[in-house]
Amino acid sequence: MSFSGSASFAEATRVAIFGGTHGNEMSGVTLVNLWMKNKEEIQRKRVDTEPFITNPRAVEKCTRYVDTDLNRAFTPENLSAPGGDDLPYEVQRAQEINRIFGPKGSPEAYDVIFDLHNTTSNMGCTLILESSKDLFNLQMMNYIKKAIAPASCLVLLNEHPLLKYSTSRSVAKHPVGLEVGPQPQGVLRSNIFEAMRVILKHALDFIELFNEGMEFPPCTVEVFRVLERIDYPRDNNGNIIAMVHPNLQDGDWEPLNPGDPMFQTFDGKTIHYQGSSTVYPTFINEAAYYEKQQAFVTTRRETLVASAIRKA
Amino acid sequence: GKGWKREEKVMCFPRLSRVAVCGGTHGNELSGVYLVRELLKAEKKVKKKKEEEDEEPVSVQLVLSNPRAMQQCRRYVDTDLNRCFTHAALNGSPSDSDPYEMIRSRELNAMLGPKGSPKAMDLVCDLHNTTANMGLCFIAYSDSDWVCLHLFRHLQARQYTQQANLLRVHLDTNESYSLDSVGKHGFAMEIGPQPHGVVRSNIYTAMKVGVQHVLEWVHFFNSGTVFEGGLVEVFTMVKHIDYPRDKETHNITAAIHPQLQDRDFCLLRPEDALFQTFSGETLRYKGKEPLYPFFVNECAYYEKGIALSLARKRQVMIPSIRVQTEQEQQANERGFKSEEEE
């Protein structure tokens, strides 16, 4: 392990906060609407943060999406697809968002985008990282975790080549997912709302400090790396035949050992976890994932090292 | 000398031979959806066996009320099915532009009713979930349905869940609108908290056992058991409270206060915290009477303008009941016939 001094990054001046990527995840919708009316709370020196509702039609209908999941829509194919009005609504939105905040992968893209989500899973506050090499994000997440301690904010790393997906935030150079649960879809819980708000406050504080020239020393960040998606047991017609076991329900981030109860059939039989080693499950019983064939994902704990960073 | 024997009045009701258990009235309230599906599967297997065992089996009709909404995992397609069972809705002249749920309510009325007629199901049990922390809640719309109140008492006595409450919803118009009102007796079994679109195993099990207890009680009732009367604690709806809203956009400007969130059926006193605005201010309950909140932060009620509902708690005296004997039933029917002839 060697540090070759600080890694330097350009000042992060173009920042966005996305709400309503899923129209029924109410914390983000509410916060972004609030800040669109009055930006005072998210204003910082040297950084202009733009609040933005990514899927207004889904928000209006209080539904996850209208035609297709916006948070899976930012694929290269979709972003370059011709067809205009004939395209599914969310593909049109993805192209529009890519125009405003991207283009994805280019130097003109926004520096940081925070994408606000809720989950029915008992995940608490979770930051989602898309690359283990994003030093800027790692340092920011380290800052946030320290700032809210002893309250906890865990980091989920989804770098899996097959399970990784094309999120709205991925148009930015430094995409940050923020997932807070448990909260039912369509419901606004005060404690969940406030928790998300506090995390964003610290995130923007970090950016302000960074832009002012503060150097952030090397740090380690504990992350949970996505391993695999586990589906519900199904019958030959694809119908679910078991539920998340009561022992596993709400047990996000707790170790799941080989042999532990995993599912319970409708007539009460237990199905056990057959993996070869202990894993850390999360996104346990997320409503939106029934149709995506996912009862939960498994992760393993890792410690990532981030070298020092400062502004160029 | 002779002791006085006080004769207790026992009310007699006809046999409950036809029971309906309905799931998926709201397509995203999944305990009922999955439970009815499982019962339908099981029914295929055991039907033959049961007919051989019982002399006069109770016929249990299993119904998936709103299949299209279930398919899309939504509460409803065009309009809330559980508001489509008023007499006006059921008997209005059908038109091509009718909402799906209006068409469906008429189909269900033909299947389980007609509402108000002697052909209607004896008992309709409608399964629901709520995002509110209401535990197991029996919802009765009728004023004095002793069968339902006794049923509730039986479930409560079984003590298989921590929290069981009976809620009576008083309707201003006196006109019932829900699916369970189609039967001669009916109630909703509401269990929460559960997010819509999710199956939680503990909630599913509670509903499954609840339905078993209901059918078990029906069996005891039909066998002639006398169910002793007594006091039942009932929550009676008084009013709703909406969220504070922005005048222009109509969007909510506050959330249920953390001190109220998840405290369904815990007494709310004047000046207790109700809402927390997005700027951090606490809004308090300004009513004069302490009342019991329920349906606190139910997802589906945002669009109905309800943040929470409030109820009074009281004790209701219910009489002892038993099933009518065959002679009593025949005498009753003769009475009906002669009334009709007159």
XYZ file of C-alpha atoms in Angstrom:
654
model
C 0.000 0.000 0.000
C 1.662 3.242 -1.069
C 0.400 6.749 -1.364
C 1.796 8.904 -4.100
C 0.611 12.118 -2.515
C -2.898 13.434 -3.003
C -5.068 12.690 -5.941
C -6.371 15.938 -7.293
C -9.766 16.663 -8.764
C -11.299 19.673 -10.342
C -13.517 21.753 -8.117
C -16.980 20.235 -7.930
C -19.102 23.169 -9.027
C -21.925 21.482 -10.847
C -23.967 19.380 -8.451
C -27.514 18.059 -8.772
C -29.971 16.374 -6.428
C -32.416 14.077 -8.156
C -35.770 13.224 -6.593
C -38.649 11.201 -8.015
C -36.546 8.864 -10.161
C -39.136 6.482 -8.786
C -42.324 8.484 -8.466
C -43.584 6.792 -5.309
C -40.418 7.139 -3.230
C -41.615 10.098 -1.270
C -38.629 11.426 0.717
C -36.739 12.489 -2.402
C -39.833 13.867 -4.123
C -40.662 15.958 -1.052
C -37.118 17.230 -0.477
C -36.570 18.204 -4.094
C -39.942 19.974 -4.302
C -39.081 21.817 -1.114
C -35.710 22.931 -2.463
C -37.084 23.907 -5.843
C -39.262 26.399 -3.987
C -36.494 27.553 -1.661
C -32.860 26.709 -2.299
C -31.478 28.266 0.862
C -30.893 24.998 2.701
C -28.817 23.498 -0.122
C -26.828 26.616 -0.941
C -23.100 26.494 -0.286
C -20.252 28.793 -1.218
C -18.698 27.911 -4.552
C -21.243 25.265 -5.447
C -24.571 25.704 -7.147
C -26.707 22.679 -6.405
C -29.661 22.039 -8.657
C -32.660 20.126 -7.316
C -34.448 18.238 -10.065
C -37.463 15.939 -10.420
C -36.361 13.283 -12.883
C -39.673 11.502 -13.503
C -42.478 14.053 -13.165
C -45.188 11.876 -14.743
C -44.467 9.035 -12.360
C -44.458 11.507 -9.459
C -47.807 12.881 -10.562
C -49.295 9.380 -10.604
C -47.397 8.340 -7.480
C -46.139 5.262 -9.256
C -42.620 3.838 -9.641
C -42.609 4.412 -13.413
C -44.952 4.989 -16.311
C -43.543 2.779 -19.108
C -40.204 1.467 -17.848
C -37.907 1.866 -14.846
C -36.064 5.191 -15.277
C -33.272 3.982 -13.020
C -32.417 1.232 -15.522
C -32.863 3.362 -18.595
C -29.504 5.097 -19.009
C -27.934 2.458 -21.224
C -25.849 3.533 -24.233
C -28.524 2.053 -26.534
C -31.302 4.066 -24.937
C -29.326 7.283 -24.791
C -28.641 7.182 -28.511
C -31.953 5.652 -29.641
C -33.796 7.528 -32.389
C -37.568 7.745 -32.368
C -38.386 10.766 -30.257
C -42.010 10.688 -29.125
C -42.427 7.024 -30.002
C -39.924 5.994 -27.383
C -41.123 4.875 -23.944
C -41.591 7.893 -21.689
C -38.652 7.065 -19.431
C -36.300 6.579 -22.375
C -37.255 10.065 -23.580
C -36.647 11.353 -20.062
C -33.261 9.609 -19.930
C -32.203 11.331 -23.145
C -33.402 14.681 -21.819
C -31.598 14.211 -18.493
C -28.466 13.148 -20.353
C -28.648 16.370 -22.391
C -29.044 18.581 -19.312
C -26.712 16.862 -16.847
C -24.421 14.867 -19.154
C -23.567 13.786 -21.693
C -22.637 10.675 -19.753
C -18.912 10.036 -19.968
C -18.022 13.469 -21.314
C -16.083 16.346 -19.719
C -19.259 18.477 -19.775
C -21.124 16.124 -17.444
C -22.127 17.281 -13.977
C -19.542 16.683 -11.287
C -21.793 15.079 -8.666
C -25.370 13.832 -8.740
C -27.187 12.622 -5.640
C -30.106 10.369 -6.508
C -32.666 10.047 -3.700
C -34.492 6.773 -3.117
C -36.559 4.962 -0.535
C -36.901 1.241 -0.022
C -39.367 -0.999 1.782
C -36.305 -2.896 3.056
C -34.925 -2.234 6.529
C -31.693 -0.780 5.160
C -31.466 2.363 7.248
C -29.365 4.999 5.486
C -27.354 3.539 2.631
C -25.006 5.262 0.215
C -24.613 3.493 -3.104
C -21.245 3.544 -4.805
C -20.821 2.516 -8.419
C -17.035 2.296 -8.588
C -14.463 1.229 -6.004
C -11.974 3.552 -7.712
C -13.991 6.729 -7.246
C -11.736 8.380 -4.676
C -13.803 11.526 -4.520
C -16.939 9.562 -3.639
C -15.071 7.353 -1.176
C -13.737 10.394 0.661
C -17.195 11.989 0.669
C -18.801 8.839 2.025
C -16.128 8.588 4.706
C -16.852 12.191 5.669
C -20.603 11.572 5.855
C -20.236 8.424 7.940
C -18.025 10.234 10.454
C -20.301 13.265 10.541
C -23.440 11.335 11.453
C -21.820 8.917 13.906
C -22.996 7.299 16.131
C -25.951 7.063 13.735
C -25.046 4.706 10.946
C -24.826 5.102 7.213
C -23.577 2.084 5.305
C -22.033 1.933 1.851
C -23.236 -0.504 -0.774
C -20.850 -1.045 -3.679
C -22.431 -2.280 -6.877
C -19.636 -2.866 -9.327
C -20.837 -6.300 -10.382
C -20.512 -6.541 -14.166
C -23.881 -8.296 -14.569
C -25.879 -6.815 -11.712
C -24.745 -3.244 -12.154
C -27.367 -1.110 -13.844
C -27.603 2.167 -15.707
C -28.872 4.647 -13.173
C -30.027 8.249 -13.659
C -27.121 9.427 -11.547
C -24.656 7.613 -13.805
C -24.606 10.597 -16.201
C -22.425 12.387 -13.628
C -18.707 11.972 -13.058
C -19.360 11.090 -9.440
C -22.746 9.374 -9.043
C -24.049 8.917 -5.482
C -27.132 6.873 -4.685
C -28.876 7.537 -1.390
C -31.333 4.898 -0.260
C -33.235 5.264 3.021
C -35.674 2.714 4.430
C -37.855 1.169 5.555
C -40.661 3.200 4.092
C -43.692 1.960 2.174
C -44.081 3.278 -1.358
C -46.347 6.288 -1.493
C -45.848 7.075 2.182
C -43.847 9.897 3.781
C -42.395 9.022 7.179
C -41.020 11.945 9.120
C -37.971 10.139 10.549
C -36.924 8.789 7.134
C -37.340 12.206 5.544
C -35.209 13.915 8.196
C -32.495 11.244 8.006
C -32.132 11.776 4.266
C -32.026 15.514 4.739
C -29.187 15.276 7.288
C -27.087 13.061 4.992
C -27.427 15.559 2.156
C -26.458 18.406 4.436
C -23.183 16.653 5.279
C -22.595 15.719 1.655
C -22.895 19.346 0.559
C -20.679 20.433 3.470
C -18.003 18.059 2.183
C -18.208 19.492 -1.308
C -17.939 23.018 0.041
C -14.874 22.137 2.138
C -13.296 20.388 -0.832
C -13.926 23.353 -3.101
C -12.360 25.671 -0.524
C -9.140 23.682 -0.815
C -9.268 21.349 2.182
C -7.133 18.252 1.792
C -8.721 15.057 2.909
C -6.130 12.591 4.246
C -6.024 8.906 3.237
C -8.853 6.895 4.725
C -10.414 3.480 4.734
C -14.050 2.908 4.002
C -15.955 -0.220 4.870
C -18.243 -1.221 2.033
C -20.622 -4.056 1.275
C -19.914 -5.382 -2.204
C -22.831 -6.853 -4.146
C -22.307 -10.540 -4.889
C -25.506 -12.032 -6.220
C -29.232 -11.624 -6.515
C -31.403 -14.257 -4.869
C -34.914 -14.723 -6.220
C -37.987 -16.066 -4.459
C -38.650 -19.767 -4.944
C -41.190 -20.022 -7.750
C -43.352 -22.713 -9.315
C -43.297 -23.713 -12.977
C -45.629 -20.838 -13.836
C -43.299 -18.293 -12.250
C -45.520 -17.684 -9.212
C -43.843 -17.053 -5.888
C -44.234 -20.060 -3.558
C -42.469 -18.756 -0.461
C -41.930 -15.564 1.497
C -38.840 -14.090 3.113
C -38.472 -16.034 6.363
C -39.386 -14.170 9.586
C -35.774 -14.623 10.774
C -34.416 -12.920 7.667
C -37.145 -10.265 7.313
C -35.744 -6.866 8.418
C -32.284 -8.447 8.874
C -30.526 -6.270 6.292
C -26.755 -6.123 6.841
C -26.848 -8.939 9.424
C -24.806 -12.048 8.638
C -26.627 -14.840 6.817
C -24.820 -18.098 7.449
C -25.050 -21.336 5.460
C -28.007 -23.268 6.886
C -29.821 -20.182 8.215
C -33.539 -19.835 7.458
C -34.070 -17.857 4.284
C -37.630 -18.426 2.991
C -40.870 -19.768 4.424
C -43.353 -21.511 2.161
C -46.999 -20.546 2.444
C -47.674 -23.693 4.419
C -44.912 -22.969 6.882
C -41.883 -24.956 5.706
C -38.427 -23.389 6.030
C -36.015 -23.106 3.119
C -32.421 -22.636 4.213
C -29.560 -20.620 2.724
C -27.365 -23.026 0.791
C -24.374 -20.783 0.087
C -20.868 -21.890 0.999
C -19.985 -18.940 3.220
C -21.470 -16.188 5.319
C -22.913 -13.272 3.371
C -24.535 -9.967 4.289
C -27.982 -9.673 2.718
C -29.624 -6.403 1.846
C -32.582 -5.072 -0.147
C -34.529 -7.754 1.719
C -38.149 -7.790 0.550
C -38.097 -4.632 -1.541
C -41.542 -4.205 -3.119
C -40.225 -3.086 -6.483
C -38.007 -6.110 -6.903
C -40.700 -8.802 -6.966
C -41.001 -8.163 -10.696
C -37.220 -8.079 -11.071
C -36.895 -11.571 -9.606
C -35.085 -10.424 -6.511
C -35.945 -11.301 -2.905
C -32.635 -9.883 -1.660
C -29.002 -9.403 -2.713
C -26.004 -10.907 -0.973
C -22.911 -8.843 -0.232
C -19.514 -9.327 1.324
C -17.735 -6.896 3.563
C -14.634 -5.193 2.210
C -12.410 -2.369 3.273
C -11.483 0.042 0.533
C -8.552 2.385 0.783
C -8.796 5.888 -0.542
C -5.715 7.999 -0.998
C -5.735 11.633 0.010
C -7.564 14.047 -2.260
C -7.632 17.749 -2.793
C -8.805 20.198 -5.352
C -6.601 20.759 -8.340
C -87.057 -23.402 48.307
C -86.793 -22.923 44.616
C -83.941 -20.771 43.388
C -84.684 -18.141 40.828
C -83.248 -18.979 37.443
C -82.809 -15.859 35.391
C -83.440 -16.696 31.792
C -80.866 -15.091 29.592
C -82.143 -14.002 26.242
C -80.286 -15.780 23.464
C -80.674 -14.346 20.002
C -80.981 -16.895 17.250
C -79.652 -16.518 13.747
C -79.956 -18.707 10.703
C -77.200 -21.110 9.868
C -74.169 -19.624 8.145
C -73.975 -22.098 5.298
C -72.339 -19.921 2.680
C -69.214 -17.987 3.514
C -67.051 -15.954 1.147
C -63.382 -15.137 1.741
C -62.193 -12.368 -0.570
C -58.631 -11.268 -1.312
C -57.217 -8.715 -3.708
C -60.074 -6.230 -3.379
C -57.131 -3.846 -3.488
C -54.693 -5.451 -5.890
C -51.538 -4.495 -4.006
C -52.624 -5.663 -0.543
C -50.802 -8.926 -0.890
C -51.587 -11.026 2.205
C -55.134 -11.597 0.984
C -54.021 -12.112 -2.616
C -51.561 -14.835 -1.697
C -53.758 -16.390 0.971
C -56.762 -16.789 -1.325
C -54.501 -18.174 -4.070
C -53.103 -20.729 -1.638
C -56.566 -21.632 -0.353
C -57.735 -22.106 -3.943
C -54.822 -24.472 -4.551
C -55.549 -26.383 -1.358
C -59.270 -26.479 -2.135
C -58.629 -28.440 -5.282
C -56.795 -31.057 -3.249
C -59.046 -31.441 -0.216
C -62.494 -30.718 -1.598
C -63.332 -34.305 -2.239
C -62.089 -35.442 1.141
C -64.135 -32.837 3.044
C -67.378 -33.698 1.346
C -67.030 -37.260 2.516
C -66.250 -36.271 6.119
C -68.772 -33.540 6.945
C -72.507 -34.066 6.889
C -73.317 -30.518 5.934
C -70.146 -28.702 5.083
C -69.984 -24.950 5.118
C -69.431 -23.834 1.589
C -66.513 -21.444 1.440
C -66.355 -19.366 -1.702
C -62.871 -18.062 -2.358
C -62.758 -14.880 -4.393
C -60.003 -12.803 -5.959
C -61.984 -9.592 -6.142
C -59.954 -7.351 -8.450
C -57.891 -9.508 -10.814
C -56.834 -6.678 -13.128
C -55.518 -4.566 -10.290
C -53.772 -7.641 -8.881
C -52.090 -8.292 -12.193
C -50.676 -4.752 -12.165
C -50.052 -4.854 -8.411
C -52.044 -1.651 -7.964
C -54.805 -0.684 -5.552
C -57.253 -0.233 -8.444
C -57.366 0.249 -12.191
C -59.977 3.015 -12.612
C -61.589 3.512 -9.211
C -61.513 2.031 -5.705
C -63.462 -1.244 -5.897
C -64.231 -1.127 -2.186
C -66.399 1.956 -2.693
C -68.499 0.457 -5.499
C -71.040 -1.521 -3.522
C -73.706 1.061 -2.735
C -77.163 0.174 -4.000
C -76.926 3.034 -6.471
C -73.652 1.737 -7.906
C -74.874 -1.854 -8.095
C -78.235 -1.149 -9.660
C -77.420 1.754 -11.934
C -77.807 1.152 -15.666
C -74.556 -0.176 -17.113
C -72.749 1.761 -19.803
C -69.725 1.143 -22.009
C -67.793 3.883 -20.319
C -68.212 2.418 -16.822
C -64.985 2.151 -14.826
C -63.630 -1.384 -14.647
C -64.337 -1.608 -10.935
C -68.013 -0.669 -11.395
C -68.402 -3.522 -13.865
C -66.567 -5.804 -11.452
C -68.670 -4.791 -8.454
C -71.793 -5.830 -10.340
C -70.189 -9.177 -11.191
C -69.269 -9.688 -7.544
C -72.769 -8.693 -6.480
C -74.222 -11.331 -8.788
C -71.756 -13.899 -7.400
C -72.016 -13.090 -3.693
C -75.317 -11.220 -3.460
C -77.498 -9.715 -4.607
C -76.960 -7.310 -1.726
C -80.047 -7.199 0.461
C -81.619 -10.356 -0.954
C -82.119 -13.773 0.701
C -79.722 -15.272 -1.855
C -76.747 -13.282 -0.583
C -73.795 -14.972 1.111
C -74.358 -15.490 4.802
C -70.927 -14.114 5.673
C -68.393 -12.138 3.655
C -64.856 -11.812 4.992
C -62.796 -9.296 3.013
C -59.010 -9.352 3.484
C -56.971 -6.137 3.552
C -53.583 -4.767 4.505
C -52.646 -1.295 5.643
C -49.368 0.602 5.893
C -50.614 1.840 9.281
C -49.531 0.091 12.470
C -53.005 -1.220 13.257
C -52.183 -4.818 14.078
C -55.157 -7.077 13.433
C -58.252 -4.970 12.973
C -61.785 -6.136 12.355
C -63.761 -3.518 10.506
C -67.534 -3.708 10.717
C -69.781 -1.275 8.912
C -73.054 -2.327 10.406
C -74.559 -0.929 13.560
C -75.288 -4.122 15.453
C -74.075 -7.174 13.620
C -73.933 -9.555 16.599
C -72.514 -12.355 14.476
C -69.524 -10.212 13.540
C -69.005 -8.978 17.059
C -69.014 -12.529 18.393
C -66.618 -13.565 15.654
C -64.295 -10.774 16.657
C -64.495 -11.805 20.294
C -63.514 -15.324 19.336
C -60.441 -14.085 17.481
C -59.509 -11.837 20.344
C -59.848 -14.651 22.862
C -57.570 -16.834 20.789
C -54.886 -14.208 21.551
C -52.768 -15.274 18.672
C -51.705 -11.744 17.869
C -50.567 -9.007 20.197
C -53.062 -6.456 19.092
C -56.638 -7.030 17.961
C -59.097 -4.200 17.667
C -62.649 -3.865 16.458
C -63.412 -0.806 14.501
C -66.871 0.289 13.617
C -67.034 2.731 10.796
C -70.062 4.933 11.009
C -71.290 6.111 7.687
C -72.958 9.503 7.455
C -75.275 8.429 4.715
C -76.041 5.118 6.406
C -75.298 3.608 3.038
C -72.640 0.929 3.077
C -70.249 0.931 0.103
C -67.826 -1.896 0.773
C -67.608 -5.436 -0.584
C -68.396 -7.039 2.761
C -71.758 -5.243 2.821
C -72.959 -7.558 0.040
C -73.333 -10.464 2.478
C -76.000 -10.812 5.135
C -73.126 -10.478 7.575
C -69.753 -9.082 6.636
C -66.545 -7.534 7.872
C -63.091 -6.605 6.698
C -60.015 -8.181 8.265
C -57.347 -5.497 8.056
C -53.772 -6.292 9.082
C -50.799 -3.941 9.215
C -48.255 -2.595 9.022
C -47.258 -3.872 5.630
C -46.098 -1.864 2.621
C -48.356 -2.294 -0.408
C -46.799 -4.665 -2.915
C -44.972 -6.630 -0.221
C -45.693 -9.938 1.535
C -44.364 -10.063 5.087
C -44.380 -13.600 6.445
C -45.577 -12.623 9.934
C -48.503 -10.640 8.503
C -49.399 -13.445 6.092
C -49.395 -15.978 8.911
C -51.558 -13.716 11.078
C -54.102 -13.453 8.285
C -54.031 -17.168 7.537
C -54.603 -18.068 11.180
C -57.279 -15.362 11.416
C -59.241 -16.867 8.550
C -58.895 -20.321 10.125
C -60.367 -18.969 13.370
C -63.226 -17.346 11.468
C -64.127 -20.616 9.730
C -63.692 -22.491 12.995
C -66.152 -20.138 14.719
C -68.641 -20.570 11.867
C -68.391 -24.318 12.310
C -68.989 -24.048 16.087
C -71.875 -21.681 15.489
C -73.542 -23.971 12.981
C -73.086 -26.905 15.375
C -75.300 -25.218 17.946
C -72.779 -23.682 20.359
C -74.253 -20.938 22.514
C -71.934 -17.947 22.511
C -72.369 -16.026 25.730
C -72.890 -12.321 25.515
C -70.890 -9.713 27.294
C -68.992 -6.531 26.741
C -66.928 -5.897 23.649
C -64.613 -2.932 23.299
C -65.407 -1.112 20.088
C -63.740 1.854 18.443
C -66.255 3.969 16.569
C -65.017 6.348 13.917
C -65.697 10.000 14.638
C -63.808 11.976 12.013
C -60.820 12.244 9.667
C -57.957 14.719 9.727
C -56.174 15.685 6.529
C -52.583 16.774 6.078
C -51.880 20.486 6.000
C -51.590 21.321 2.316
C -50.204 24.024 0.080
C -53.073 26.190 -1.172
C -51.886 26.257 -4.758
C -50.383 22.857 -5.425
C -52.445 20.929 -2.857
C -49.235 19.070 -1.936
C -48.833 18.148 1.712
C -46.673 20.511 3.768
C -46.121 18.273 6.790
C -45.701 14.625 7.721
C -47.251 12.662 10.578
C -45.258 13.658 13.656
C -42.700 11.078 14.894
C -44.558 10.971 18.223
C -47.769 9.919 16.480
C -46.300 7.704 13.755
C -47.057 4.001 14.455
C -49.222 4.840 17.489
C -52.558 3.686 16.138
C -55.120 3.067 18.904
C -53.013 4.988 21.452
C -55.010 7.843 22.952
C -54.415 11.230 21.328
C -55.015 14.076 23.751
C -55.640 17.767 23.035
C -52.293 19.496 22.325
C -50.530 16.207 21.504
C -48.252 16.358 18.458
C -49.982 15.605 15.158
C -47.762 16.759 12.308
C -44.229 17.958 11.745
C -43.918 20.534 8.989
C -41.014 20.394 6.583
C -39.588 23.442 8.300
C -39.560 21.547 11.596
C -42.612 23.054 13.292
C -44.868 20.824 15.387
C -48.595 21.080 14.697
C -50.802 19.905 17.523
C -54.196 18.264 17.904
C -56.697 21.043 18.525
C -59.764 18.909 19.243
C -61.338 19.167 22.694
C -61.974 15.456 23.136
C -59.214 12.842 23.520
C -59.717 10.274 20.754
C -58.062 7.156 19.366
C -56.166 7.520 16.077
C -56.208 4.803 13.432
C -55.205 4.502 9.778
C -52.296 6.746 10.739
C -50.293 7.352 7.548
C -52.105 4.891 5.319
C -50.651 5.216 1.838
C -53.952 4.930 -0.011
C -55.594 7.677 1.989
C -53.323 10.534 0.891
C -55.467 10.886 -2.199
C -58.645 10.664 -0.097
C -57.450 13.584 2.028
C -56.953 11.528 5.187
C -53.754 11.632 7.260
C -55.369 9.828 10.164
C -58.817 8.973 11.456
C -60.093 9.319 15.005
C -62.406 7.091 17.037
C -64.131 6.943 20.383
C -63.731 3.838 22.468
C -66.731 2.309 24.138
C -68.003 -0.932 25.508
C -70.863 -2.527 23.629
C -73.095 -5.079 25.277
C -73.691 -7.976 22.959
C -76.360 -10.591 23.541
C -75.769 -14.308 23.660
C -76.332 -15.925 20.304
C -76.800 -19.321 18.793
C -77.883 -20.840 15.517
C -81.550 -21.350 14.818
C -82.718 -24.927 15.106
C -84.306 -26.477 12.048
C -87.795 -25.958 13.456
C -87.050 -22.330 14.261
C -85.654 -21.863 10.764
C -88.752 -23.384 9.141
C -91.066 -21.300 11.285
C -89.080 -18.265 10.255
C -89.367 -19.101 6.596
C -93.089 -19.724 6.892
C -93.319 -16.324 8.529
C -91.563 -14.767 5.567
C -93.740 -16.569 3.088
C -96.943 -15.505 4.746
C -95.680 -11.940 4.885
C -95.045 -12.076 1.174
C -98.459 -13.543 0.513
C -100.094 -10.763 2.430
